[in-house]
mmCIF file with all atom_site columns, C-alpha atoms in Angstrom:
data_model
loop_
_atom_site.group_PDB
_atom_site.id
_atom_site.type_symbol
_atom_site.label_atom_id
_atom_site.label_alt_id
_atom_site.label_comp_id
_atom_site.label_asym_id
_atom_site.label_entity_id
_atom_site.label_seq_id
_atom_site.pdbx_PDB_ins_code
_atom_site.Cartn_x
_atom_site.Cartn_y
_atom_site.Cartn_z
_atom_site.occupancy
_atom_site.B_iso_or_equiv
_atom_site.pdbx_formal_charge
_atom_site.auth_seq_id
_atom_site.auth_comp_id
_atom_site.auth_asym_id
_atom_site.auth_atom_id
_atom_site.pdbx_PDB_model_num
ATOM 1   C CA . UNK A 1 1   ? 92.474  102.540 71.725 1.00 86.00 ? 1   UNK A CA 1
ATOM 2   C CA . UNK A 1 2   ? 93.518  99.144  69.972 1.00 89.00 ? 2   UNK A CA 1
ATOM 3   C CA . UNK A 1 3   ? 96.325  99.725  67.387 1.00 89.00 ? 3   UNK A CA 1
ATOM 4   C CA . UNK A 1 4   ? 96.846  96.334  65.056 1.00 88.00 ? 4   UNK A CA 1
ATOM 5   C CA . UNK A 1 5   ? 99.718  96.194  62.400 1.00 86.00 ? 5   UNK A CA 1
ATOM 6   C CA . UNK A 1 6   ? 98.152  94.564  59.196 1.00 86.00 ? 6   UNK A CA 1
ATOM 7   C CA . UNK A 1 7   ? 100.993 95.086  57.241 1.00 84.00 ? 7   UNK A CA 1
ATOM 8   C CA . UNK A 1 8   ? 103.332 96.583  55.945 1.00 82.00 ? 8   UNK A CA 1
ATOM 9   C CA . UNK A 1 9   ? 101.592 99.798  54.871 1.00 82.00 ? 9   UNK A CA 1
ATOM 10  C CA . UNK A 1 10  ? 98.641  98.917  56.198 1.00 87.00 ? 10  UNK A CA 1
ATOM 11  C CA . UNK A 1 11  ? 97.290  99.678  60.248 1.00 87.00 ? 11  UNK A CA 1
ATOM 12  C CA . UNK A 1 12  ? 93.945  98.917  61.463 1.00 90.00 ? 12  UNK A CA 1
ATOM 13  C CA . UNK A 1 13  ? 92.262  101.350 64.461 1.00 88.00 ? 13  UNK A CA 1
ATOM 14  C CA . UNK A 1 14  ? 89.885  100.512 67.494 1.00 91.00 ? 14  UNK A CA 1
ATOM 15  C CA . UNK A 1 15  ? 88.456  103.488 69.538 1.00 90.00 ? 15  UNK A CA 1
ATOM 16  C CA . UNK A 1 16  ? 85.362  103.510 71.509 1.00 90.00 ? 16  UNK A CA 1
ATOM 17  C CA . UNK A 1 17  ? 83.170  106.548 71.928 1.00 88.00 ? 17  UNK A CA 1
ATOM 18  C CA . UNK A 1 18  ? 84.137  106.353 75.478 1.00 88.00 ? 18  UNK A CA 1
ATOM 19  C CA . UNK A 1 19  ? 88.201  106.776 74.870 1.00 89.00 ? 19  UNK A CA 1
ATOM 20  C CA . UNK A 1 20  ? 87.131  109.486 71.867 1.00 88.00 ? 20  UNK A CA 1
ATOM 21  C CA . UNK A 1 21  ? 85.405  111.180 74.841 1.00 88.00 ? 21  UNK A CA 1
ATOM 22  C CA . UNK A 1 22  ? 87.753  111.194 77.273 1.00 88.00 ? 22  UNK A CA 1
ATOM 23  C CA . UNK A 1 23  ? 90.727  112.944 74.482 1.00 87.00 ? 23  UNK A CA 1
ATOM 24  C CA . UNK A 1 24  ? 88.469  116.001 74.531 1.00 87.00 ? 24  UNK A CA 1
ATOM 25  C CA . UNK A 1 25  ? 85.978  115.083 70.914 1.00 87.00 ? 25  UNK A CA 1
ATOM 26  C CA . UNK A 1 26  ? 82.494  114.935 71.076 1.00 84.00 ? 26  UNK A CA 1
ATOM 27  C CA . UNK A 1 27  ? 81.352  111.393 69.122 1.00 78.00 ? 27  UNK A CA 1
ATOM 28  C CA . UNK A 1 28  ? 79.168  113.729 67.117 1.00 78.00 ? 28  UNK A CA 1
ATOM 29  C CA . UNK A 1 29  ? 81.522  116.283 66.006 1.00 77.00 ? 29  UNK A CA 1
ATOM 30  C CA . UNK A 1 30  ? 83.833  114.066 64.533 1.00 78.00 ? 30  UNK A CA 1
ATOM 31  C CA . UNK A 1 31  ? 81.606  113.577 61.780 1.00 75.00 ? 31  UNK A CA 1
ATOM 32  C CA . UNK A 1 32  ? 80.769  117.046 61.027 1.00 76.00 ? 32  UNK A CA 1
ATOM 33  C CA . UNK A 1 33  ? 83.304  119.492 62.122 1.00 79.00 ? 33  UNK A CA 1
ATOM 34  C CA . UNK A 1 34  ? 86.418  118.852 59.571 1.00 77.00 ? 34  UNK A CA 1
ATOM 35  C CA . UNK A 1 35  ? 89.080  120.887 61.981 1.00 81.00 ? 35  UNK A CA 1
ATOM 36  C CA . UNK A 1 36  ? 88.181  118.010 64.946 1.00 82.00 ? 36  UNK A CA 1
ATOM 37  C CA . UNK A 1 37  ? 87.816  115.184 62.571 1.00 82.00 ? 37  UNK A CA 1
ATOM 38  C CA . UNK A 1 38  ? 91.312  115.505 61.632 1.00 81.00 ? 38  UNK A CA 1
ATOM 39  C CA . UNK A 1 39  ? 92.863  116.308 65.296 1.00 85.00 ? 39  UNK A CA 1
ATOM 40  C CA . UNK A 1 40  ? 91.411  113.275 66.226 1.00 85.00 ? 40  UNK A CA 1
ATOM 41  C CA . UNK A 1 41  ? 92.857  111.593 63.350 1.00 84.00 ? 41  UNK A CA 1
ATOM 42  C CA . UNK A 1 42  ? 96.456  112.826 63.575 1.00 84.00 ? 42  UNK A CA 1
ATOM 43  C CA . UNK A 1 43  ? 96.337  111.851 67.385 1.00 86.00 ? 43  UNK A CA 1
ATOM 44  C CA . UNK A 1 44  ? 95.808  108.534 66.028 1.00 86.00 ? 44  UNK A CA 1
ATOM 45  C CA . UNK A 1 45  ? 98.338  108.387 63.784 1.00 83.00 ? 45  UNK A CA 1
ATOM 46  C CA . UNK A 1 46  ? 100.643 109.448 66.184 1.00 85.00 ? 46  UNK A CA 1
ATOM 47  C CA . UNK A 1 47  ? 100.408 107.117 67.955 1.00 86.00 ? 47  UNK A CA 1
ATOM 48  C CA . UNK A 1 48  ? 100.580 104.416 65.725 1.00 84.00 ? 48  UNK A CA 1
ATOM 49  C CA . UNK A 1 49  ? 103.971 106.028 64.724 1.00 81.00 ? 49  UNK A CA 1
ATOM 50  C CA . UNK A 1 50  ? 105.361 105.600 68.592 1.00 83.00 ? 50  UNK A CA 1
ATOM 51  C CA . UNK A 1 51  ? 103.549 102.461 68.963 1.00 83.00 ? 51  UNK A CA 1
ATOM 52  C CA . UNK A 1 52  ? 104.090 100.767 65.633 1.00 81.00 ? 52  UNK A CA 1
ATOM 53  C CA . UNK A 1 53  ? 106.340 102.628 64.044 1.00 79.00 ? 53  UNK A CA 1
ATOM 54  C CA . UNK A 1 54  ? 103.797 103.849 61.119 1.00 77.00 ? 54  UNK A CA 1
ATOM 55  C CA . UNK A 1 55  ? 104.965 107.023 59.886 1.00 74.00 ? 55  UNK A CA 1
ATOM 56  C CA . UNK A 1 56  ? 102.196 109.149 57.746 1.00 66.00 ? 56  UNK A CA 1
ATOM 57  C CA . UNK A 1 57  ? 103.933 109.327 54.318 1.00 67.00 ? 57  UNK A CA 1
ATOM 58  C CA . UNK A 1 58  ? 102.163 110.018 50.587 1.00 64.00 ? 58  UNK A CA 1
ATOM 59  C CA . UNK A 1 59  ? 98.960  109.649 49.813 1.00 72.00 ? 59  UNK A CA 1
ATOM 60  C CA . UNK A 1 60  ? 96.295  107.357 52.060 1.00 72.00 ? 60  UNK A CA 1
ATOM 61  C CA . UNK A 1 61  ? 93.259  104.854 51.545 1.00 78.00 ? 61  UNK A CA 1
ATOM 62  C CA . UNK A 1 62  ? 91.337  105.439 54.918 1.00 79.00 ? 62  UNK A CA 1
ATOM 63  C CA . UNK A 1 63  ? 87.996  103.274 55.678 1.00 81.00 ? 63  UNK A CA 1
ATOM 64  C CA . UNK A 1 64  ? 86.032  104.351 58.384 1.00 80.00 ? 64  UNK A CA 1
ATOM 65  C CA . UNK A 1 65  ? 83.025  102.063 60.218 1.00 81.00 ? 65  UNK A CA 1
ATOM 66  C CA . UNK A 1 66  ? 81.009  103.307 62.856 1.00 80.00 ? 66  UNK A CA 1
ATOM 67  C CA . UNK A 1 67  ? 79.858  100.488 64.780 1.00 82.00 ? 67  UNK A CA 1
ATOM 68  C CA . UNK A 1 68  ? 77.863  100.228 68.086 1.00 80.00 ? 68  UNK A CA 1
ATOM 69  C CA . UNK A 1 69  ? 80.461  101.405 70.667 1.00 85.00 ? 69  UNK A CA 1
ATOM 70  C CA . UNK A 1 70  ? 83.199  102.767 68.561 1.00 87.00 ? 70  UNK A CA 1
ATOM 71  C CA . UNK A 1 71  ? 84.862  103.175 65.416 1.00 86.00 ? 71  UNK A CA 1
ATOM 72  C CA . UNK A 1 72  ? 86.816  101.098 63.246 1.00 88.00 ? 72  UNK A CA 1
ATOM 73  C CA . UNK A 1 73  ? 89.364  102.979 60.751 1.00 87.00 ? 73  UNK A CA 1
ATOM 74  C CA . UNK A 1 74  ? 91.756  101.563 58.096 1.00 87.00 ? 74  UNK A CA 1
ATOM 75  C CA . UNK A 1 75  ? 94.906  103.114 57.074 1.00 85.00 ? 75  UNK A CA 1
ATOM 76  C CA . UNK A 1 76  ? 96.215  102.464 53.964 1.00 84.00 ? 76  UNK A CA 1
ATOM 77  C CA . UNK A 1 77  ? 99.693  104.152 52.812 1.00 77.00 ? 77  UNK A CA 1
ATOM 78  C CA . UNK A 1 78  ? 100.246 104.351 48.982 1.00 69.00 ? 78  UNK A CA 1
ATOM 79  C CA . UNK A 1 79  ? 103.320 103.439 47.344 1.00 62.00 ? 79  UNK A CA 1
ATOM 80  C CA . UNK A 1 80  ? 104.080 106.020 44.754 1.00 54.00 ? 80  UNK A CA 1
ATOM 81  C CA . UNK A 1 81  ? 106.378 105.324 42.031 1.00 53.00 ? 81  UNK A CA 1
ATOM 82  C CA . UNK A 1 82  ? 107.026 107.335 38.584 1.00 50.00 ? 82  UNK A CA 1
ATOM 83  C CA . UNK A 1 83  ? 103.726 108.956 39.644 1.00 49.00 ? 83  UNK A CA 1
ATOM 84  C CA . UNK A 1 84  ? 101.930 106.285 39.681 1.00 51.00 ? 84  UNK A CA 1
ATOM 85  C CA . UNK A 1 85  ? 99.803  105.197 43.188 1.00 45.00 ? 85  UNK A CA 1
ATOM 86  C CA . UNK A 1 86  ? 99.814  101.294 44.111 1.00 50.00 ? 86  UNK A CA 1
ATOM 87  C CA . UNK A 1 87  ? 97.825  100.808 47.207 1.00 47.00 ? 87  UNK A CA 1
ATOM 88  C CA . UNK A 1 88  ? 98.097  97.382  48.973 1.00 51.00 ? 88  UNK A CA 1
ATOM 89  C CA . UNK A 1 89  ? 94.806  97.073  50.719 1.00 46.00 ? 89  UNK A CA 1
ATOM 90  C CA . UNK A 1 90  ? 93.893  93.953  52.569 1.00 50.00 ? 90  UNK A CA 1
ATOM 91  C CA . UNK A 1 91  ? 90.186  92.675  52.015 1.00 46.00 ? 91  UNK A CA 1
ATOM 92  C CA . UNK A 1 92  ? 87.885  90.552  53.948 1.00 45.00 ? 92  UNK A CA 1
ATOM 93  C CA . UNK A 1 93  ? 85.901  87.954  52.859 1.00 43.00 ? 93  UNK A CA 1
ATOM 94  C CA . UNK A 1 94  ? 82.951  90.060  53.100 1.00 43.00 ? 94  UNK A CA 1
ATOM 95  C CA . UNK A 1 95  ? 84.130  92.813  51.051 1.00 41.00 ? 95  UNK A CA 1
ATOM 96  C CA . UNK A 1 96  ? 85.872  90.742  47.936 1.00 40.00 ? 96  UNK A CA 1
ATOM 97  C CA . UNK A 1 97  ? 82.535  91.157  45.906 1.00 37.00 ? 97  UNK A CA 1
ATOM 98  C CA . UNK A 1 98  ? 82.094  94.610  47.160 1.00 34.00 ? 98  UNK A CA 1
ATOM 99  C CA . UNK A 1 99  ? 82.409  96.916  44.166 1.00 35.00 ? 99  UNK A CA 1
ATOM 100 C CA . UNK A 1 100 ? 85.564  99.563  45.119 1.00 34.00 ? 100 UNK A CA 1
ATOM 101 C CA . UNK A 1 101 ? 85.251  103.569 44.468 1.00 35.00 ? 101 UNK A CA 1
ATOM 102 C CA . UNK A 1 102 ? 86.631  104.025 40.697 1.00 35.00 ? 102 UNK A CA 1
ATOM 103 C CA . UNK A 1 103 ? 87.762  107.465 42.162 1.00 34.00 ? 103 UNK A CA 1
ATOM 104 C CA . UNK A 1 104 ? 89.506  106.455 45.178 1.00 33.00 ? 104 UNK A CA 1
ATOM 105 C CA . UNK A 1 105 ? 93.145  106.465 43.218 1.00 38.00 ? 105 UNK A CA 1
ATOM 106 C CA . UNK A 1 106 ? 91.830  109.248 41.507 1.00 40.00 ? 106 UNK A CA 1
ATOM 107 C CA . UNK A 1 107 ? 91.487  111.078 44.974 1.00 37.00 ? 107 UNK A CA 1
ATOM 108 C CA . UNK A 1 108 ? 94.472  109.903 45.986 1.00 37.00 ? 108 UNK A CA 1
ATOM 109 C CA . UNK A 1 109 ? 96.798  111.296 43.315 1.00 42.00 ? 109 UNK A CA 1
ATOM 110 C CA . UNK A 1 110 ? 94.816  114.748 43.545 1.00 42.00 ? 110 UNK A CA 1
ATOM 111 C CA . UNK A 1 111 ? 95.919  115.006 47.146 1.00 41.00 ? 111 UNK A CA 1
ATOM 112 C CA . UNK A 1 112 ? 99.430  114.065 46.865 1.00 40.00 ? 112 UNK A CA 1
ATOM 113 C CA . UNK A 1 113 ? 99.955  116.587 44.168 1.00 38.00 ? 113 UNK A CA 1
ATOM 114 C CA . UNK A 1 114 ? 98.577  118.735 45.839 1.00 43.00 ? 114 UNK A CA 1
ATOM 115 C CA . UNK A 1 115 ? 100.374 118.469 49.031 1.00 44.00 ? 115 UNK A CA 1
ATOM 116 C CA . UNK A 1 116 ? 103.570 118.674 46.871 1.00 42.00 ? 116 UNK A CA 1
ATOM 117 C CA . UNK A 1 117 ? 102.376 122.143 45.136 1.00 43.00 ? 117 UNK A CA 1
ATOM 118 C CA . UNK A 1 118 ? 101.987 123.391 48.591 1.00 45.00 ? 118 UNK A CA 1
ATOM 119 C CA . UNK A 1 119 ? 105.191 121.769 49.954 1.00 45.00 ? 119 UNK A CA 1
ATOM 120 C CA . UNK A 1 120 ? 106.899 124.098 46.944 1.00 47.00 ? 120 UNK A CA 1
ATOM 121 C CA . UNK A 1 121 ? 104.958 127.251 47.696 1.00 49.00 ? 121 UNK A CA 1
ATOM 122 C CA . UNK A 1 122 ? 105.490 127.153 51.345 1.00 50.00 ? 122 UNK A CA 1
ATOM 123 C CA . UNK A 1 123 ? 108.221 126.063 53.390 1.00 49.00 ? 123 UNK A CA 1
ATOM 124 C CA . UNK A 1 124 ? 107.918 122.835 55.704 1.00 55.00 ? 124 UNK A CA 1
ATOM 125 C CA . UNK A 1 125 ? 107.324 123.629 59.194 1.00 60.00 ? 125 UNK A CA 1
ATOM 126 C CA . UNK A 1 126 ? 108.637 121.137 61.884 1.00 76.00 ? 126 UNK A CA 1
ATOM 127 C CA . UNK A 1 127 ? 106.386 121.445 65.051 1.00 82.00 ? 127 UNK A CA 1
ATOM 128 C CA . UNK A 1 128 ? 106.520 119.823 68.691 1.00 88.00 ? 128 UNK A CA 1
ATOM 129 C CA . UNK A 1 129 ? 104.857 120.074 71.836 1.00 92.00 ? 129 UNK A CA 1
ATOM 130 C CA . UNK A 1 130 ? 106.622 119.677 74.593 1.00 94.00 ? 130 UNK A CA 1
ATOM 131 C CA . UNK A 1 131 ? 104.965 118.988 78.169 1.00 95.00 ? 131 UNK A CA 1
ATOM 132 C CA . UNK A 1 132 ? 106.643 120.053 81.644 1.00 95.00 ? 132 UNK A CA 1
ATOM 133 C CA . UNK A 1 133 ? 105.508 119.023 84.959 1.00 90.00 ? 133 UNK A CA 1
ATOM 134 C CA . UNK A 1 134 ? 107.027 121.634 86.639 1.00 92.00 ? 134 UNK A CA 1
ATOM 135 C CA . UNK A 1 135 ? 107.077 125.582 85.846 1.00 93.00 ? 135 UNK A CA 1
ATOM 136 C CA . UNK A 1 136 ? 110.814 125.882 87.286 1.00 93.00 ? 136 UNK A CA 1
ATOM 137 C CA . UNK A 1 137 ? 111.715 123.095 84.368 1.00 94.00 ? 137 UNK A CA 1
ATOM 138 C CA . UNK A 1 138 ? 110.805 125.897 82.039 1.00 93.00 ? 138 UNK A CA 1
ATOM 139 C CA . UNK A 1 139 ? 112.762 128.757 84.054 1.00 93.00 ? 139 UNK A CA 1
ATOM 140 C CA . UNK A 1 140 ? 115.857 126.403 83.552 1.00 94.00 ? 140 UNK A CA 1
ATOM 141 C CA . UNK A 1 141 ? 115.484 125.444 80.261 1.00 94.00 ? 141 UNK A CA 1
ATOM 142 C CA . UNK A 1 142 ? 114.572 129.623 78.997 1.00 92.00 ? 142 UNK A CA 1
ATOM 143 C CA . UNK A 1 143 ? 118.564 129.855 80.874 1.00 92.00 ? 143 UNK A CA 1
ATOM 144 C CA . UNK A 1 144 ? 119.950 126.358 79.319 1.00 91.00 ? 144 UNK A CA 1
ATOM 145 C CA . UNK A 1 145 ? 119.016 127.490 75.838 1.00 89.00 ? 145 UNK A CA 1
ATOM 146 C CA . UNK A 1 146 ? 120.034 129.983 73.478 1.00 82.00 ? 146 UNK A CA 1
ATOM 147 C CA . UNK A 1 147 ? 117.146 130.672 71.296 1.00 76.00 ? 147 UNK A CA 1
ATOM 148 C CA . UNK A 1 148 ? 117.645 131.787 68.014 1.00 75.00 ? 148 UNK A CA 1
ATOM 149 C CA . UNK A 1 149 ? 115.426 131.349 64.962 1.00 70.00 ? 149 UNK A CA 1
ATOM 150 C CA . UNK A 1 150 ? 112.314 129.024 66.141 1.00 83.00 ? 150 UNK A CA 1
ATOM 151 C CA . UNK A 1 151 ? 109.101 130.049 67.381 1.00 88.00 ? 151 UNK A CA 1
ATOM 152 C CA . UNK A 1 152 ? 108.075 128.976 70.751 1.00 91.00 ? 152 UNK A CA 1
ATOM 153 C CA . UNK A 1 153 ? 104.752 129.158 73.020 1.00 94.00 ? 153 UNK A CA 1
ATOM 154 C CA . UNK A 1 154 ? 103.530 128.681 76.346 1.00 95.00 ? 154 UNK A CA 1
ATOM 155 C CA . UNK A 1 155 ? 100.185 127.283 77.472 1.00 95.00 ? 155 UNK A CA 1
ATOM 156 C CA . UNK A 1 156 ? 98.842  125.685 80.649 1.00 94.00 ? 156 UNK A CA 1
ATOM 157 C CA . UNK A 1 157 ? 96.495  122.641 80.108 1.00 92.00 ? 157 UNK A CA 1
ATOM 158 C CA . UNK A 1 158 ? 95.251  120.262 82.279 1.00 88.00 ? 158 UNK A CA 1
ATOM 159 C CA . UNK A 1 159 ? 97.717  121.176 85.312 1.00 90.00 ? 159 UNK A CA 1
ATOM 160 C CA . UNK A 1 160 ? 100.432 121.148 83.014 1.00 92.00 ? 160 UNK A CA 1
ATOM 161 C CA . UNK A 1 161 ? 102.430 123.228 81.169 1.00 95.00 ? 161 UNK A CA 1
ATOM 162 C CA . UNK A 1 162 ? 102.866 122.887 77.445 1.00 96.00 ? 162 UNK A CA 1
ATOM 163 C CA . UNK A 1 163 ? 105.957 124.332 74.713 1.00 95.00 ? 163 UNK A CA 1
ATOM 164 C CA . UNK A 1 164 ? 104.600 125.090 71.393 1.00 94.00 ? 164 UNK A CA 1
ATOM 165 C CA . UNK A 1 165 ? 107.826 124.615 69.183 1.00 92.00 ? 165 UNK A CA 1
ATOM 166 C CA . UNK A 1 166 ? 107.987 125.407 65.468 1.00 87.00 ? 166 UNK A CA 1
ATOM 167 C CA . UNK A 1 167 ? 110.658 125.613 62.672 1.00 82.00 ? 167 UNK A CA 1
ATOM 168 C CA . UNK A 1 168 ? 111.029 125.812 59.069 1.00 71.00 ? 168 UNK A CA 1
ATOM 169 C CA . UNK A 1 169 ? 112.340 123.333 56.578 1.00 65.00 ? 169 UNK A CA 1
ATOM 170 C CA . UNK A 1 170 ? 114.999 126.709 56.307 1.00 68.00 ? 170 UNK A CA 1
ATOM 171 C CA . UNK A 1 171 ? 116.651 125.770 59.992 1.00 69.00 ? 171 UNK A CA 1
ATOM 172 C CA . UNK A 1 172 ? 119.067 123.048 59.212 1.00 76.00 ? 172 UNK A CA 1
ATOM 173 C CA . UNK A 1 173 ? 117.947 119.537 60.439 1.00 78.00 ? 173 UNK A CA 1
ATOM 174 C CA . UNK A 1 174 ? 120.943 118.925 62.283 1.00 82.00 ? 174 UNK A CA 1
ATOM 175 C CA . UNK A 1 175 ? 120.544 122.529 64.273 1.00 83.00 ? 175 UNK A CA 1
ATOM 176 C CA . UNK A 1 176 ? 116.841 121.150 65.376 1.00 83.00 ? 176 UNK A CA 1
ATOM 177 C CA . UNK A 1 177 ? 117.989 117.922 66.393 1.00 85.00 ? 177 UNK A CA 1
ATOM 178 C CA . UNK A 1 178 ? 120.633 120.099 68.799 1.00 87.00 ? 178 UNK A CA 1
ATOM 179 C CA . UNK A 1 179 ? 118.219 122.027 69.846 1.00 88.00 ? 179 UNK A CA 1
ATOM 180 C CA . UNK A 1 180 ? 115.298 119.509 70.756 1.00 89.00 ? 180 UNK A CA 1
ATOM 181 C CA . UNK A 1 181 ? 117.291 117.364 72.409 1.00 91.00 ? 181 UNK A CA 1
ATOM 182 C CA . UNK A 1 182 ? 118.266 120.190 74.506 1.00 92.00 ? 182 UNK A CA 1
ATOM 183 C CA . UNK A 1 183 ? 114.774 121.270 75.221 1.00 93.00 ? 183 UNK A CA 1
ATOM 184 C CA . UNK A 1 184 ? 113.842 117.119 75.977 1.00 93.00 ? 184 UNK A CA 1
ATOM 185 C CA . UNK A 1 185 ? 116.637 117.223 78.783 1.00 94.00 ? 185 UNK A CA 1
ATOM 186 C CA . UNK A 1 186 ? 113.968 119.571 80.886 1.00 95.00 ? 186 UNK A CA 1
ATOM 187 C CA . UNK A 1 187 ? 110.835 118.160 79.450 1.00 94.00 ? 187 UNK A CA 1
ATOM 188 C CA . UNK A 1 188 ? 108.925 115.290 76.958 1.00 94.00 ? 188 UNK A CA 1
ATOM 189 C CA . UNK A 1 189 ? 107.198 115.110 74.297 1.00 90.00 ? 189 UNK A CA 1
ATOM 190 C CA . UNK A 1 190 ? 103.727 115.299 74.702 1.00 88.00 ? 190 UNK A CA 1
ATOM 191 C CA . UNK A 1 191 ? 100.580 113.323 72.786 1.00 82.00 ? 191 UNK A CA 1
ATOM 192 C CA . UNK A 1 192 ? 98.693  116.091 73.095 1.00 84.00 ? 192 UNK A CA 1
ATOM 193 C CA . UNK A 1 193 ? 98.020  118.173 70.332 1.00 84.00 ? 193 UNK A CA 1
ATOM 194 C CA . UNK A 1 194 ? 98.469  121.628 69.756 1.00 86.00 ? 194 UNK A CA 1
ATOM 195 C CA . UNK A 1 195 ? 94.957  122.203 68.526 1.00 83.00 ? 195 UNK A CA 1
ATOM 196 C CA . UNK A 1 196 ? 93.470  120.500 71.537 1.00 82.00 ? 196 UNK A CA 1
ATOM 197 C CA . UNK A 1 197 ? 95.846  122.631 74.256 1.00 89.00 ? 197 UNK A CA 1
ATOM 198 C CA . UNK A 1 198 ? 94.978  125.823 72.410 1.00 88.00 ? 198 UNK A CA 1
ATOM 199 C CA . UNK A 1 199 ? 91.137  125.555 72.337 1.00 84.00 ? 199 UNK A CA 1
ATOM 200 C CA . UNK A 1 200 ? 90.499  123.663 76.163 1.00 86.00 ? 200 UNK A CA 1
ATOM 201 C CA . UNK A 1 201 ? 93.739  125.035 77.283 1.00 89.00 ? 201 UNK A CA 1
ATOM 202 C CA . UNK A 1 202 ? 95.076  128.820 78.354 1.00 92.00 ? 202 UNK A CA 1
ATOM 203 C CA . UNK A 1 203 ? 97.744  130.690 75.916 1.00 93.00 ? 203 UNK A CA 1
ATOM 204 C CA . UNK A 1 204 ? 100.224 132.217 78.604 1.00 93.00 ? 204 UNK A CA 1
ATOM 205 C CA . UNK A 1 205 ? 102.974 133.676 76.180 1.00 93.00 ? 205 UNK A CA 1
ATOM 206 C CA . UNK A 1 206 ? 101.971 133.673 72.593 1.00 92.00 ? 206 UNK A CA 1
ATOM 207 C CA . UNK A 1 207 ? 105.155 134.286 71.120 1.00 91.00 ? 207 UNK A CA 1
ATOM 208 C CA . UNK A 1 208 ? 108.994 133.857 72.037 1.00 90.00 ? 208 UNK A CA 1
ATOM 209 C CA . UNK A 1 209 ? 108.165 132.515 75.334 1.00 92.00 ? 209 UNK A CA 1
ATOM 210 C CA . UNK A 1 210 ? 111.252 131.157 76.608 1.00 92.00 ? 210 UNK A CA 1
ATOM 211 C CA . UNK A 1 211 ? 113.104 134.654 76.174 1.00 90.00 ? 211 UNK A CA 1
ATOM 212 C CA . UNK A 1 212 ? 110.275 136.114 77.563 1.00 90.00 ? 212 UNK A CA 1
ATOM 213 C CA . UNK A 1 213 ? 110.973 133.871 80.788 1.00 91.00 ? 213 UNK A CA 1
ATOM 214 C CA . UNK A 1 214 ? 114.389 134.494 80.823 1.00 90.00 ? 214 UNK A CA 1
ATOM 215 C CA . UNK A 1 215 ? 114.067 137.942 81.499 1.00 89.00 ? 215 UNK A CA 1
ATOM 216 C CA . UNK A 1 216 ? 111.407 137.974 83.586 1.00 88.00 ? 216 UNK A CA 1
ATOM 217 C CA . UNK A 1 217 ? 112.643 135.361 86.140 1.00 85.00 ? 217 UNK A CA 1
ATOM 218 C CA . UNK A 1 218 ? 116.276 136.061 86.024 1.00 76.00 ? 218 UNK A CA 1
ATOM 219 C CA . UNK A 1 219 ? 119.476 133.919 87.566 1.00 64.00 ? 219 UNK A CA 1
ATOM 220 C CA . UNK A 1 220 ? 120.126 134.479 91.676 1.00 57.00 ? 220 UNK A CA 1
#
């Protein structure tokens, strides 16, 4: 995948059907199944953020063109200020006398609002997936750490093994930057998605995983 900075708020994706392929989508089911559309997007975005830095903030323009051996996508962040959505977007030469969607502002502002409803219903959850090469890493780190308050789950996925981590906005950030930091000493964080380890991959402890190893493999 090609990642190019345009500018500012603005990053521009190439992916061939090959490389969508070979991250576990089929080309097809991108474009119909929602759920899949989305993984595949937030992968993307992802790595933009390692890559480029491009955090996912606010509401988005995306443009999406299918061309003959992959896809094209434009990512647009929106600068919000006293409610108001300005959206930098850069245009080609062919598309300056293309007409733009009316409603795409519109669509915009309905999102964000509604993201911010939900972020005042629910509380934020912080998630991470953490890959190990090793089982034994695990073993140590379900001794290293005292776990208290997060969730955590184990999968296996492509000869790996995978921590599901999860907290809410409730944990204090300083407490989860203790504790992940802790947790990165036996393994990294993975690319991989949660979505895509839980559907190709096997669920091995569902819930509260690492005391669940700590008992079951105890300290010689």
């Amino acid at each position: 995948m090609e990642i190019e900075r345009l500018n500012e708020s603005t990053i521009k994706f190439y992916i061939t059907y090959k490389d969508i392929e070979t991250r576990g989508f089929d080309r097809e089911e991108i474009w119909y199944n929602r759920e899949r559309g989305e993984e595949l997007f937030f992968e993307m975005i992802n790595e933009a953020n390692d890559k480029e830095n491009f955090e996912l903030e606010g509401p988005l323009w995306i443009q999406v063109q299918a061309l003959d051996k992959g896809l094209e996508i434009i990512v647009t962040r929106g600068q919000i200020t006293d409610g108001n959505v300005r959206l930098e977007i850069p245009v080609s030469n062919d598309q300056e006398n293309s007409p733009v969607d009316e409603n795409i502002v519109d669509m915009l502002d309905d999102n964000f609002i509604k993201d911010k409803k939900q972020e005042d219903e629910e509380p934020e959850l912080l998630d991470l997936v953490i890959g190990f090469d090793d089982f034994e890493d695990i073993i140590s780190l379900s001794h290293h750490l005292e776990v208290r308050g997060f969730q955590n789950a184990l999968y296996h996925f492509s000869n790996r093994y995978f921590l599901f981590v999860m907290f809410t906005d409730e944990f204090p950030e300083e407490e989860q930057d203790n504790i992940l930091s802790q947790i990165l000493e036996f393994g990294y964080e993975s690319e991989i998605s949660i979505h895509r380890i839980q559907e190709y991959g096997k669920e091995i402890i569902a819930e509260e995983a690492l005391q669940g190893l700590r008992k079951l493999f105890t300290k010689k």
